[in-house]
PDB file of C-alpha atoms in Angstrom:
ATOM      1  CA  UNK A   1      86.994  85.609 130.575  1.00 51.00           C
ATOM      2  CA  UNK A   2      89.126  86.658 126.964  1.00 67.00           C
ATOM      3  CA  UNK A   3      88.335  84.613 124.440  1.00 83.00           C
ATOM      4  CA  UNK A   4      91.002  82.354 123.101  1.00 93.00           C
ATOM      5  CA  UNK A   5      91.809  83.862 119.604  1.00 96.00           C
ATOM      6  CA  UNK A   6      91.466  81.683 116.080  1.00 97.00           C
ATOM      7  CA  UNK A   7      93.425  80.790 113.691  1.00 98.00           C
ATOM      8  CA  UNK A   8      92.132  79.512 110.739  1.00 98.00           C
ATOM      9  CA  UNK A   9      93.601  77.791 108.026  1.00 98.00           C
ATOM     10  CA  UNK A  10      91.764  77.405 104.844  1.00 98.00           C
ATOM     11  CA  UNK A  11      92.805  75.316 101.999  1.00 98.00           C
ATOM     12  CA  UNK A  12      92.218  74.671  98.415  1.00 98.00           C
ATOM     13  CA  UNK A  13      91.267  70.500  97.939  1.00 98.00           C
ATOM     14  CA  UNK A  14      92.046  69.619  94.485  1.00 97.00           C
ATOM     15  CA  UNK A  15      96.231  69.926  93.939  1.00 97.00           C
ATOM     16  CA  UNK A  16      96.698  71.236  97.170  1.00 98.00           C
ATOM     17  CA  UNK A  17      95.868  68.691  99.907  1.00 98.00           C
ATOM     18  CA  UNK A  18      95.216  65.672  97.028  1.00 98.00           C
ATOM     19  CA  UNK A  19      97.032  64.995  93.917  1.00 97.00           C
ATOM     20  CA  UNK A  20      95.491  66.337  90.947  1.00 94.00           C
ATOM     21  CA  UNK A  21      91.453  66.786  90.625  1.00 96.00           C
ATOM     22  CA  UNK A  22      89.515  64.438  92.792  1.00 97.00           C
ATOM     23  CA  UNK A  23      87.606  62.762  89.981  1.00 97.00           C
ATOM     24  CA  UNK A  24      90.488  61.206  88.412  1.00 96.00           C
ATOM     25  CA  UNK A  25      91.492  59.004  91.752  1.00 96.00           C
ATOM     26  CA  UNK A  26      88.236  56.637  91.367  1.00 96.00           C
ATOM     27  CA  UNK A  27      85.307  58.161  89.484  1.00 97.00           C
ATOM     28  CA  UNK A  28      86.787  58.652  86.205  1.00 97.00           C
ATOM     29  CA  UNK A  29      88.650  55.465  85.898  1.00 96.00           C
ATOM     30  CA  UNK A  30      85.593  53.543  87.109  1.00 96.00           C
ATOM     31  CA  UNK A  31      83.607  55.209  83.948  1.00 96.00           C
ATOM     32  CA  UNK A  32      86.661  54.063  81.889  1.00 95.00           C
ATOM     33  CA  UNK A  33      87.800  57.263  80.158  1.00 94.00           C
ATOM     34  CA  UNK A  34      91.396  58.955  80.039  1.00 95.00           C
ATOM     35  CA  UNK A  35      91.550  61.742  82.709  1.00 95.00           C
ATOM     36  CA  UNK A  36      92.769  64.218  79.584  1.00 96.00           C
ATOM     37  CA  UNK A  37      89.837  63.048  77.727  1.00 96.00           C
ATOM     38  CA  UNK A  38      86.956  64.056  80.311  1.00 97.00           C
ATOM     39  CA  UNK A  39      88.685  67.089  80.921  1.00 97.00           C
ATOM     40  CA  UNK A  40      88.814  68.007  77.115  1.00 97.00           C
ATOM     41  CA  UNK A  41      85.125  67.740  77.086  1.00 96.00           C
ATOM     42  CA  UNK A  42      84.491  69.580  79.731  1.00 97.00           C
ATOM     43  CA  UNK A  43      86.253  72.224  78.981  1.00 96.00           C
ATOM     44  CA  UNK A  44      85.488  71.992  75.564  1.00 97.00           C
ATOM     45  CA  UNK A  45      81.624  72.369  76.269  1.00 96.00           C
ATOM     46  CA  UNK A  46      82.451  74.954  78.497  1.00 96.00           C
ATOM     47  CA  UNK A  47      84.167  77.170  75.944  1.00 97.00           C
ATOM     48  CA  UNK A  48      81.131  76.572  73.434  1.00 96.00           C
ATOM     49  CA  UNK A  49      78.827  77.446  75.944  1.00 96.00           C
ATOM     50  CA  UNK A  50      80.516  80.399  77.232  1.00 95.00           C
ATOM     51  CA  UNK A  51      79.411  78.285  80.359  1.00 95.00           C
ATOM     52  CA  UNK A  52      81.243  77.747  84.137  1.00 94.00           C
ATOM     53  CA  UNK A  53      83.397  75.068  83.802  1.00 94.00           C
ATOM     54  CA  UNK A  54      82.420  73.757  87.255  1.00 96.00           C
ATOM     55  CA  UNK A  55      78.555  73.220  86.274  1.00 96.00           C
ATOM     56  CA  UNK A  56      79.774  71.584  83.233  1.00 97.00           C
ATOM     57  CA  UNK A  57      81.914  69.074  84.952  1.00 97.00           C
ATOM     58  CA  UNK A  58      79.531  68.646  87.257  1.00 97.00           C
ATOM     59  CA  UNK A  59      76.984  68.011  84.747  1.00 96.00           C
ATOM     60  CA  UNK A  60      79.337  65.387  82.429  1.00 96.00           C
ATOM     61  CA  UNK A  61      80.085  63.613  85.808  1.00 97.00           C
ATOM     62  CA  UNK A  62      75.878  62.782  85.583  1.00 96.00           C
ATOM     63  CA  UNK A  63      76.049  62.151  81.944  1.00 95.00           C
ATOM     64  CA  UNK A  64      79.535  60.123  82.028  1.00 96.00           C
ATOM     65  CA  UNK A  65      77.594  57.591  84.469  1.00 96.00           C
ATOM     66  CA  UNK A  66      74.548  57.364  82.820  1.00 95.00           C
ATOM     67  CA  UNK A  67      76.161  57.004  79.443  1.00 95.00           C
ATOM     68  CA  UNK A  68      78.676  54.243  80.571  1.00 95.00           C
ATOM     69  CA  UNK A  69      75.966  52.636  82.422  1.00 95.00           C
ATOM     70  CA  UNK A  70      77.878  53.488  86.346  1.00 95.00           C
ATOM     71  CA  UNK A  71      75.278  54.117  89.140  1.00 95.00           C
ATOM     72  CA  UNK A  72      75.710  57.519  90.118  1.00 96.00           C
ATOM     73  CA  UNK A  73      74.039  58.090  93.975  1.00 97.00           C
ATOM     74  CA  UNK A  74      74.866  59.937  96.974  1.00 97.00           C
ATOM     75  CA  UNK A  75      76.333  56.907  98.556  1.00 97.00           C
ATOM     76  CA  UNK A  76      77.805  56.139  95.251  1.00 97.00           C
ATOM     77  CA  UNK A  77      79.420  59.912  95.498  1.00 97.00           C
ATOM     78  CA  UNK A  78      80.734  59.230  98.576  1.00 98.00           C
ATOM     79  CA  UNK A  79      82.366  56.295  97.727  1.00 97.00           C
ATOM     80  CA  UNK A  80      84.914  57.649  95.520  1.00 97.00           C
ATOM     81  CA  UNK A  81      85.526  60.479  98.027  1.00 98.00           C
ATOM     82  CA  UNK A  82      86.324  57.573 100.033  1.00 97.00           C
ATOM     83  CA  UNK A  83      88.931  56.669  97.324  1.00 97.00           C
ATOM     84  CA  UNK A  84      91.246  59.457  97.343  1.00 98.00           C
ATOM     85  CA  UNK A  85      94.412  60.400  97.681  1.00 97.00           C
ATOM     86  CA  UNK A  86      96.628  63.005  99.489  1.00 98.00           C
ATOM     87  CA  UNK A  87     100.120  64.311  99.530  1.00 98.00           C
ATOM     88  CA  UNK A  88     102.444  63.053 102.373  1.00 98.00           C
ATOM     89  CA  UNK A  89     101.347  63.531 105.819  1.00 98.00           C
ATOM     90  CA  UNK A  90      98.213  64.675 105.134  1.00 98.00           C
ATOM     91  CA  UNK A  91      96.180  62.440 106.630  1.00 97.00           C
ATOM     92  CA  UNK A  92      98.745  61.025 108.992  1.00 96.00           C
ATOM     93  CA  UNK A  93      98.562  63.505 111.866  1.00 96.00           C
ATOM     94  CA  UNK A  94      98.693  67.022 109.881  1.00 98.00           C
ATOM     95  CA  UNK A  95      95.617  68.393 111.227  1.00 98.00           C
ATOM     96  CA  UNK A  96      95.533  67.240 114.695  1.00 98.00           C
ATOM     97  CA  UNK A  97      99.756  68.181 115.305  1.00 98.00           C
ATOM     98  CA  UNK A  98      98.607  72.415 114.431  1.00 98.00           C
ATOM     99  CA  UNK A  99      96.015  71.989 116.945  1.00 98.00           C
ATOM    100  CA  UNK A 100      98.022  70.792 119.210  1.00 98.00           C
ATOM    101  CA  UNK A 101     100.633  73.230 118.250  1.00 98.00           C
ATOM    102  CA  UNK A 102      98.378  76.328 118.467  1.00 98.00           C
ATOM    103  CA  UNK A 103      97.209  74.989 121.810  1.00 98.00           C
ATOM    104  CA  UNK A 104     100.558  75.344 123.272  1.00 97.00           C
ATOM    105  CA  UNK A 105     100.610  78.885 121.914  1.00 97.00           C
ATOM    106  CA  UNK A 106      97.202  79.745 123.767  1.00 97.00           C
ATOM    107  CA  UNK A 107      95.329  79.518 120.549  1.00 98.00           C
ATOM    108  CA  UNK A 108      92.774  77.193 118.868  1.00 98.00           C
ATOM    109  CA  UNK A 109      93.743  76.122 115.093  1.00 98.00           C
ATOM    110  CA  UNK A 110      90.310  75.295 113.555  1.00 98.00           C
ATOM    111  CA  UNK A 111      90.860  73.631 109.695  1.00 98.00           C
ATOM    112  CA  UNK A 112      88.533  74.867 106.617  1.00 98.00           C
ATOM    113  CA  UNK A 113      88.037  73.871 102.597  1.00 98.00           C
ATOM    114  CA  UNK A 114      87.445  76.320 100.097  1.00 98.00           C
ATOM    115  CA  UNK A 115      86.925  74.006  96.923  1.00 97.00           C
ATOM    116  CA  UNK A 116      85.866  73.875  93.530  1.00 95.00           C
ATOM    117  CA  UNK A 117      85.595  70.287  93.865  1.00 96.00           C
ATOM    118  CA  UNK A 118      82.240  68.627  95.629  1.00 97.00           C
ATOM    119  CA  UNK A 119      81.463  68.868  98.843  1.00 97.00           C
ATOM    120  CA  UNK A 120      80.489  65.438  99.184  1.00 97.00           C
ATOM    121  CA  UNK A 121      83.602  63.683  97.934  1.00 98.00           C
ATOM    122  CA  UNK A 122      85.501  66.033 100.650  1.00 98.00           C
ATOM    123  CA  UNK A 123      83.176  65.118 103.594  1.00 98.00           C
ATOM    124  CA  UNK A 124      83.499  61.693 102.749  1.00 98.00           C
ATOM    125  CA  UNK A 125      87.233  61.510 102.616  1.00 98.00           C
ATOM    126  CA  UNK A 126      89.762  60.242 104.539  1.00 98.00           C
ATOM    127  CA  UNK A 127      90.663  63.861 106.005  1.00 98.00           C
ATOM    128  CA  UNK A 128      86.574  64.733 105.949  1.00 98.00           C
ATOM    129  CA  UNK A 129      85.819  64.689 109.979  1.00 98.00           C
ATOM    130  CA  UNK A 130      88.901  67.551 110.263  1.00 98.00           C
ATOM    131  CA  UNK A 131      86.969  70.705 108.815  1.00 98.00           C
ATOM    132  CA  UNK A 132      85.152  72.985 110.916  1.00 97.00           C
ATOM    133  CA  UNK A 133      83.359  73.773 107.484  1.00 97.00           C
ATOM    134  CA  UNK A 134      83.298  72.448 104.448  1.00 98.00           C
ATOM    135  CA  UNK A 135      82.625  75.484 101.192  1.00 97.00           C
ATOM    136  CA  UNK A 136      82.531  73.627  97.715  1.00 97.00           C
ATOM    137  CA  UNK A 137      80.631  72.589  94.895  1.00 97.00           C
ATOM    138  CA  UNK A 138      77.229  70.523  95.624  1.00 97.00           C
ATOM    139  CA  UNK A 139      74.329  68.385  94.080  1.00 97.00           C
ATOM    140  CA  UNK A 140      71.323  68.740  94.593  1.00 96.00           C
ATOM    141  CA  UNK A 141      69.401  65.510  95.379  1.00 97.00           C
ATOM    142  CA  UNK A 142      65.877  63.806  94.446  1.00 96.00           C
ATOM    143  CA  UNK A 143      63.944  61.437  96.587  1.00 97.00           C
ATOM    144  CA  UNK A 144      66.157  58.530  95.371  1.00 96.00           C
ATOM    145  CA  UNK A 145      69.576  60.534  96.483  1.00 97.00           C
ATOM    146  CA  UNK A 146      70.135  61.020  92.549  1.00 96.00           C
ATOM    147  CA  UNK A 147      71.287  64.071  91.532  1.00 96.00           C
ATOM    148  CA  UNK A 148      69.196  66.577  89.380  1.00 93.00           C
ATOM    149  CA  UNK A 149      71.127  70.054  89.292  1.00 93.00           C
ATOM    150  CA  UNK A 150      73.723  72.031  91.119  1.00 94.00           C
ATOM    151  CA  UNK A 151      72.889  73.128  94.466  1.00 94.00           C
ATOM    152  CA  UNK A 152      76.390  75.465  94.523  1.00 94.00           C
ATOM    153  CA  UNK A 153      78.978  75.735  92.443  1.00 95.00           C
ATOM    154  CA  UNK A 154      82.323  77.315  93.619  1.00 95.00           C
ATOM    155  CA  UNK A 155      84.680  78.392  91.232  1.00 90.00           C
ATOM    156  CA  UNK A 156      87.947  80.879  91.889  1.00 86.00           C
ATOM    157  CA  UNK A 157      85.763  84.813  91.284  1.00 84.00           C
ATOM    158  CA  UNK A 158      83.757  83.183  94.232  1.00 91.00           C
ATOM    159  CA  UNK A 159      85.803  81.852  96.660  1.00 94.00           C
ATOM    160  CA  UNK A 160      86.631  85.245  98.891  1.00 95.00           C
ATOM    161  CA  UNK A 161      82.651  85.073  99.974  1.00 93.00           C
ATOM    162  CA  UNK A 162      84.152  82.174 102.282  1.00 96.00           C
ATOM    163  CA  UNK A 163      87.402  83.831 103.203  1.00 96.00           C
ATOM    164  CA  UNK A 164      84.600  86.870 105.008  1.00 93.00           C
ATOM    165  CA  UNK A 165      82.452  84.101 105.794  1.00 94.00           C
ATOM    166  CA  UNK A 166      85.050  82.547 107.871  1.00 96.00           C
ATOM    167  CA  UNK A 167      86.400  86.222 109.124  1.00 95.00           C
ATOM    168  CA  UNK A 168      82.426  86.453 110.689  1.00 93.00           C
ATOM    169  CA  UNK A 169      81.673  83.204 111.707  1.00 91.00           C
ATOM    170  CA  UNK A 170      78.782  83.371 109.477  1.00 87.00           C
ATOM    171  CA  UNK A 171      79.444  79.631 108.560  1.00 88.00           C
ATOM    172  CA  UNK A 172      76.250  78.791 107.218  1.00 85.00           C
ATOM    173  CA  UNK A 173      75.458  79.605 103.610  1.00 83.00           C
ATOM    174  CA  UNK A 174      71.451  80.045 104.008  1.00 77.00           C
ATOM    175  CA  UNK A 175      72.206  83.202 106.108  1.00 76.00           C
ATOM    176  CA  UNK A 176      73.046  86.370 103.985  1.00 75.00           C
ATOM    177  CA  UNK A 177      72.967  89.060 106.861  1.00 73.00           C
ATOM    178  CA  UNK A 178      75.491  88.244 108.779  1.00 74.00           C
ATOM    179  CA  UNK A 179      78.095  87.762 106.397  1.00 77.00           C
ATOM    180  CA  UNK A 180      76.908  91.337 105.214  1.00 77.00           C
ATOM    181  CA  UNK A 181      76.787  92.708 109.128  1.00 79.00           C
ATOM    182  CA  UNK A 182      79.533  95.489 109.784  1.00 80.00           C
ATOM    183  CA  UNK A 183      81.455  94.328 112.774  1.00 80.00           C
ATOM    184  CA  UNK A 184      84.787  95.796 113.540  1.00 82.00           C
ATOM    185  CA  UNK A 185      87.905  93.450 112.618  1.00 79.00           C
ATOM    186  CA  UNK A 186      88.858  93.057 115.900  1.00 80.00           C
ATOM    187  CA  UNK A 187      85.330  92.075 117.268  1.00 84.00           C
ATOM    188  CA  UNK A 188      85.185  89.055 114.513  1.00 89.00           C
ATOM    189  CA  UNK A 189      85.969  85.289 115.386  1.00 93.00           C
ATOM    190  CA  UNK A 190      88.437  85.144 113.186  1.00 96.00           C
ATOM    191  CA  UNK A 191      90.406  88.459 112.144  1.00 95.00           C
ATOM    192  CA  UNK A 192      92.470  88.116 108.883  1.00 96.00           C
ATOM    193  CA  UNK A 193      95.581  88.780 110.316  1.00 97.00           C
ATOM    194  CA  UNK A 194      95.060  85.276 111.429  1.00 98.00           C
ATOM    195  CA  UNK A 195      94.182  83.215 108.743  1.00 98.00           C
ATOM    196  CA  UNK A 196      96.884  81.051 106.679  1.00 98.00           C
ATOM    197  CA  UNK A 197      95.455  80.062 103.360  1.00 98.00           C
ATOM    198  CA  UNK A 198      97.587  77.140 101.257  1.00 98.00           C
ATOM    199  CA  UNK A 199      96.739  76.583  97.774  1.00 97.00           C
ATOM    200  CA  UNK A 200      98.548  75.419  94.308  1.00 95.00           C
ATOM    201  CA  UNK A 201      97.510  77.800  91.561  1.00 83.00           C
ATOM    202  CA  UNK A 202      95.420  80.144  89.482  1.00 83.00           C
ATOM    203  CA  UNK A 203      92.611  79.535  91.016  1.00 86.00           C
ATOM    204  CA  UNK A 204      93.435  80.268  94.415  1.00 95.00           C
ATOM    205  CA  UNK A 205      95.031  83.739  93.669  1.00 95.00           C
ATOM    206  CA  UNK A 206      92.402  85.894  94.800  1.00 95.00           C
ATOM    207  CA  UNK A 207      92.226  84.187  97.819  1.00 96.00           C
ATOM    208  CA  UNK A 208      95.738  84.211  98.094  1.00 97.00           C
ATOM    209  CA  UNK A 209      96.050  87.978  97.509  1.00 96.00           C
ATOM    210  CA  UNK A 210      92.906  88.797  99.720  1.00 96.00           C
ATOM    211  CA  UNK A 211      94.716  86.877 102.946  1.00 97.00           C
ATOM    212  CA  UNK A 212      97.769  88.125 102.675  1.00 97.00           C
ATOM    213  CA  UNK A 213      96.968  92.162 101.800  1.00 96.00           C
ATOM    214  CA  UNK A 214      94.483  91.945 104.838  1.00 95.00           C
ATOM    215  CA  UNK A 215      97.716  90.840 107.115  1.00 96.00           C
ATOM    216  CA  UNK A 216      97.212  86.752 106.681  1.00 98.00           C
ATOM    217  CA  UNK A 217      99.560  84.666 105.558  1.00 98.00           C
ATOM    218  CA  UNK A 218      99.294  82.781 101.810  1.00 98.00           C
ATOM    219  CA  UNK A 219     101.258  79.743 100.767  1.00 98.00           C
ATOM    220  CA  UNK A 220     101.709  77.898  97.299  1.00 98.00           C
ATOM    221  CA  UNK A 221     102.296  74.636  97.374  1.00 98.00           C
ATOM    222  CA  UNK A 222     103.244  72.026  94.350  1.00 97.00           C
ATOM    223  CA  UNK A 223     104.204  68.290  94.081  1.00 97.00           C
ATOM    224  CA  UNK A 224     107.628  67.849  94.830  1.00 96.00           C
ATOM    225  CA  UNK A 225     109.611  66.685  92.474  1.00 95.00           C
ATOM    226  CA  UNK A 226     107.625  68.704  89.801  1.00 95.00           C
ATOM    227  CA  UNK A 227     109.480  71.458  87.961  1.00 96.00           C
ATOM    228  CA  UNK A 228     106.707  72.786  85.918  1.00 95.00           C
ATOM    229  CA  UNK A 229     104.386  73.566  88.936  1.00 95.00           C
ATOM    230  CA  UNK A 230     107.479  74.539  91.261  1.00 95.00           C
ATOM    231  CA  UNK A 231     108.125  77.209  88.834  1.00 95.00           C
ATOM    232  CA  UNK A 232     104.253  77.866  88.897  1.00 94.00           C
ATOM    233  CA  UNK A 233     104.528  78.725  92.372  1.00 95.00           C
ATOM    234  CA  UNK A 234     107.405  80.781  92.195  1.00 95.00           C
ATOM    235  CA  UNK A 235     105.997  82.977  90.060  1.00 95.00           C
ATOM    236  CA  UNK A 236     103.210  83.707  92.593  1.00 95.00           C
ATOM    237  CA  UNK A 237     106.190  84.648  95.144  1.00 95.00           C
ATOM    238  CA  UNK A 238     107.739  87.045  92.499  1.00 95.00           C
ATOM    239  CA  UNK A 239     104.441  88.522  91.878  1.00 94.00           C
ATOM    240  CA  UNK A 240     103.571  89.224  95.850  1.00 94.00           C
ATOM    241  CA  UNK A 241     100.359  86.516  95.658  1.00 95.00           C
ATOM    242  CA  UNK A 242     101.851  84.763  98.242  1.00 97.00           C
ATOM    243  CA  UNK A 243     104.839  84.732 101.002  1.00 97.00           C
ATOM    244  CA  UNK A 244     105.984  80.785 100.916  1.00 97.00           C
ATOM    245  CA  UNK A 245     106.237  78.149  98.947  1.00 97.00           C
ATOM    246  CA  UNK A 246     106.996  74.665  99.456  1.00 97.00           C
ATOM    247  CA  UNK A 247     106.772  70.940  98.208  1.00 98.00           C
ATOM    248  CA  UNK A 248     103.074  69.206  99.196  1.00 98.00           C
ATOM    249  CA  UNK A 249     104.916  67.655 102.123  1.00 98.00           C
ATOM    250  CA  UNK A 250     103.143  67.858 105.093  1.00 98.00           C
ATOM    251  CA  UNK A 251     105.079  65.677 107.457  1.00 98.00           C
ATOM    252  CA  UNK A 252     106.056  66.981 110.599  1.00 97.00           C
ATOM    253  CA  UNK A 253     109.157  68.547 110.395  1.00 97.00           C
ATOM    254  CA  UNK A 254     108.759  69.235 106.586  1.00 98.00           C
ATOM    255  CA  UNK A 255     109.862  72.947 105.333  1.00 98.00           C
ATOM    256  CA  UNK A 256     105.648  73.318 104.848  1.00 98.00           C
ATOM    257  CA  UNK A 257     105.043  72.050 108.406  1.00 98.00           C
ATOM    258  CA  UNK A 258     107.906  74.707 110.057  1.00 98.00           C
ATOM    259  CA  UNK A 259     106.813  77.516 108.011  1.00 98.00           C
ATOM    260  CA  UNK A 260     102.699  77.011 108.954  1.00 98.00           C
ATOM    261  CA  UNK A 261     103.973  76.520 113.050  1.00 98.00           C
ATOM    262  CA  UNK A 262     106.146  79.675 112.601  1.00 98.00           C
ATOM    263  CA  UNK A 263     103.232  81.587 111.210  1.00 98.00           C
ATOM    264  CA  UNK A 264     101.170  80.328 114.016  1.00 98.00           C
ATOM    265  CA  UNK A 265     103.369  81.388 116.522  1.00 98.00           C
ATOM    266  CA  UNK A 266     103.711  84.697 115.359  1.00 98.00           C
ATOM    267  CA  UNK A 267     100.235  85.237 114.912  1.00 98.00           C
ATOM    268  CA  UNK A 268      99.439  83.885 118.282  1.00 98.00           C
ATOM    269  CA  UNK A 269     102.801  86.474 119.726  1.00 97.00           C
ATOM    270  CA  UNK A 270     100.614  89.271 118.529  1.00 96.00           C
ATOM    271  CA  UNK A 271      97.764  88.412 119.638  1.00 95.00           C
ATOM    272  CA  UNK A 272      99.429  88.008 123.569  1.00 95.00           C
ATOM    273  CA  UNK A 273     100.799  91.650 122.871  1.00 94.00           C
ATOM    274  CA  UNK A 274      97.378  93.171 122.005  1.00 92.00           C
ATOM    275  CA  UNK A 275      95.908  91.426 124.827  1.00 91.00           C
ATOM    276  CA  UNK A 276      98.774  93.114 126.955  1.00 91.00           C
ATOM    277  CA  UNK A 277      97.989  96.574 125.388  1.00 89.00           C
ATOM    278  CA  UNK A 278      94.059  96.542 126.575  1.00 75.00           C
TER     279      UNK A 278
END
């Protein structure tokens, strides 16, 4: 029997499926310092350093809780992924409506985060059980579930590892030779003609730019009702990151939701023809 093809659609967390950076929804007020303020600092130490940002938040996140007094756990981790937010119709049916969708089109839509935010906040979300994988940043853990140094640490040069990771089904990080295996495009679980990646900004371009030369499909999104970002985005159209962009709406029947379902269908069209040509 064929396989049923894949599509994949991989997303960018922080300003794309949730409202600014996840810290800010629960973790940061709970430590009682101005969102501007943390971020200052990190990126201020950063800078100095000539360091990654993302260890460095990751590291003031540890020294913002022990300094204010906060426990700072696994548990205590996933607690305030418990706590956040998302744009419109994210968690009300998004996922589960494009794989239903892609069903009807003889395809199976699997879901996938590539984040510089941490993994543990994102499993423990509302919107956590809907990823076939999860790629972001990580703790590493001590006996007590406390954390003592970065495990991974995903920022935007690194993201397209995932993108090839996903293109190879070689979903699990510990294994470097089959992410690094030649296999033909058209022998690989998920071909990039058939991924969709959405995301909101700098960061995401070279994912962005990766999907759609290799025949995918990128999309910028922004809050709506915010003229700054909207322009933000546009400029990625003018510049060819990306084909689409749209509001953060992702309520069925929202421009977002058509264009994804139209991509889908087209995707899954070709796919029936090259079936059809042997």
């Amino acid at each position: 029997m064929p396989r049923t093809p894949t599509i994949a659609l991989a997303y960018d967390f922080d300003g794309t499926l949730s409202p600014g950076s996840m810290q800010e929804h629960s973790f940061i007020p709970e430590i009682g310092e101005e969102k501007d303020a943390f971020w200052k600092r990190v990126n201020g130490e950063a800078a100095r350093l000539g360091a990654d940002n993302i260890l460095i938040y990751m590291h003031e996140m540890v020294k913002a809780a022990r300094r204010e007094g906060k426990r700072f756990r696994l548990d205590d981790i996933r607690r305030h992924g418990a706590d956040i937010g998302f744009f419109p119709g994210v968690a009300d049916g998004w996922f589960e409506r494009l794989r239903a969708h892609g069903a009807g089109q003889g395809v199976k839509v699997q879901h996938f985060i590539i984040s510089s935010g941490l993994k543990e906040m994102i499993a423990a979300s509302a919107i956590g059980p809907e990823f076939e994988a999860i790629f972001a940043s990580e703790f590493k853990y001590d006996a007590n579930d406390v954390p003592e140094w970065a495990a991974s640490a995903v920022n935007y040069t690194n993201k397209t590892q995932f993108l090839f990771r996903i293109n190879k089904g070689a979903l699990d990080l510990s294994d470097h030779s089959e992410v690094n295996k030649y296999v033909p495009e058209d022998d690989r679980p998920v071909p990039f003609r058939n991924m969709i990646y959405i995301g909101d900004g700098d960061t995401d371009v070279p994912c962005m730019r990766t999907v759609k030369e290799q025949g995918g499909v990128s999309i910028a999104v922004h809050p709506a009702g915010d003229a700054v970002l909207a322009e933000k985005t546009a400029a990625l159209k003018t510049d060819r990151r990306v084909q689409f962009t749209a509001d953060a709406d992702y309520c069925d029947g929202s421009p977002l939701d058509a264009y994804v379902k139209a991509a889908i269908d087209k995707m899954a069209a070709v796919e029936r023809l090259r079936a059809l040509e042997g």
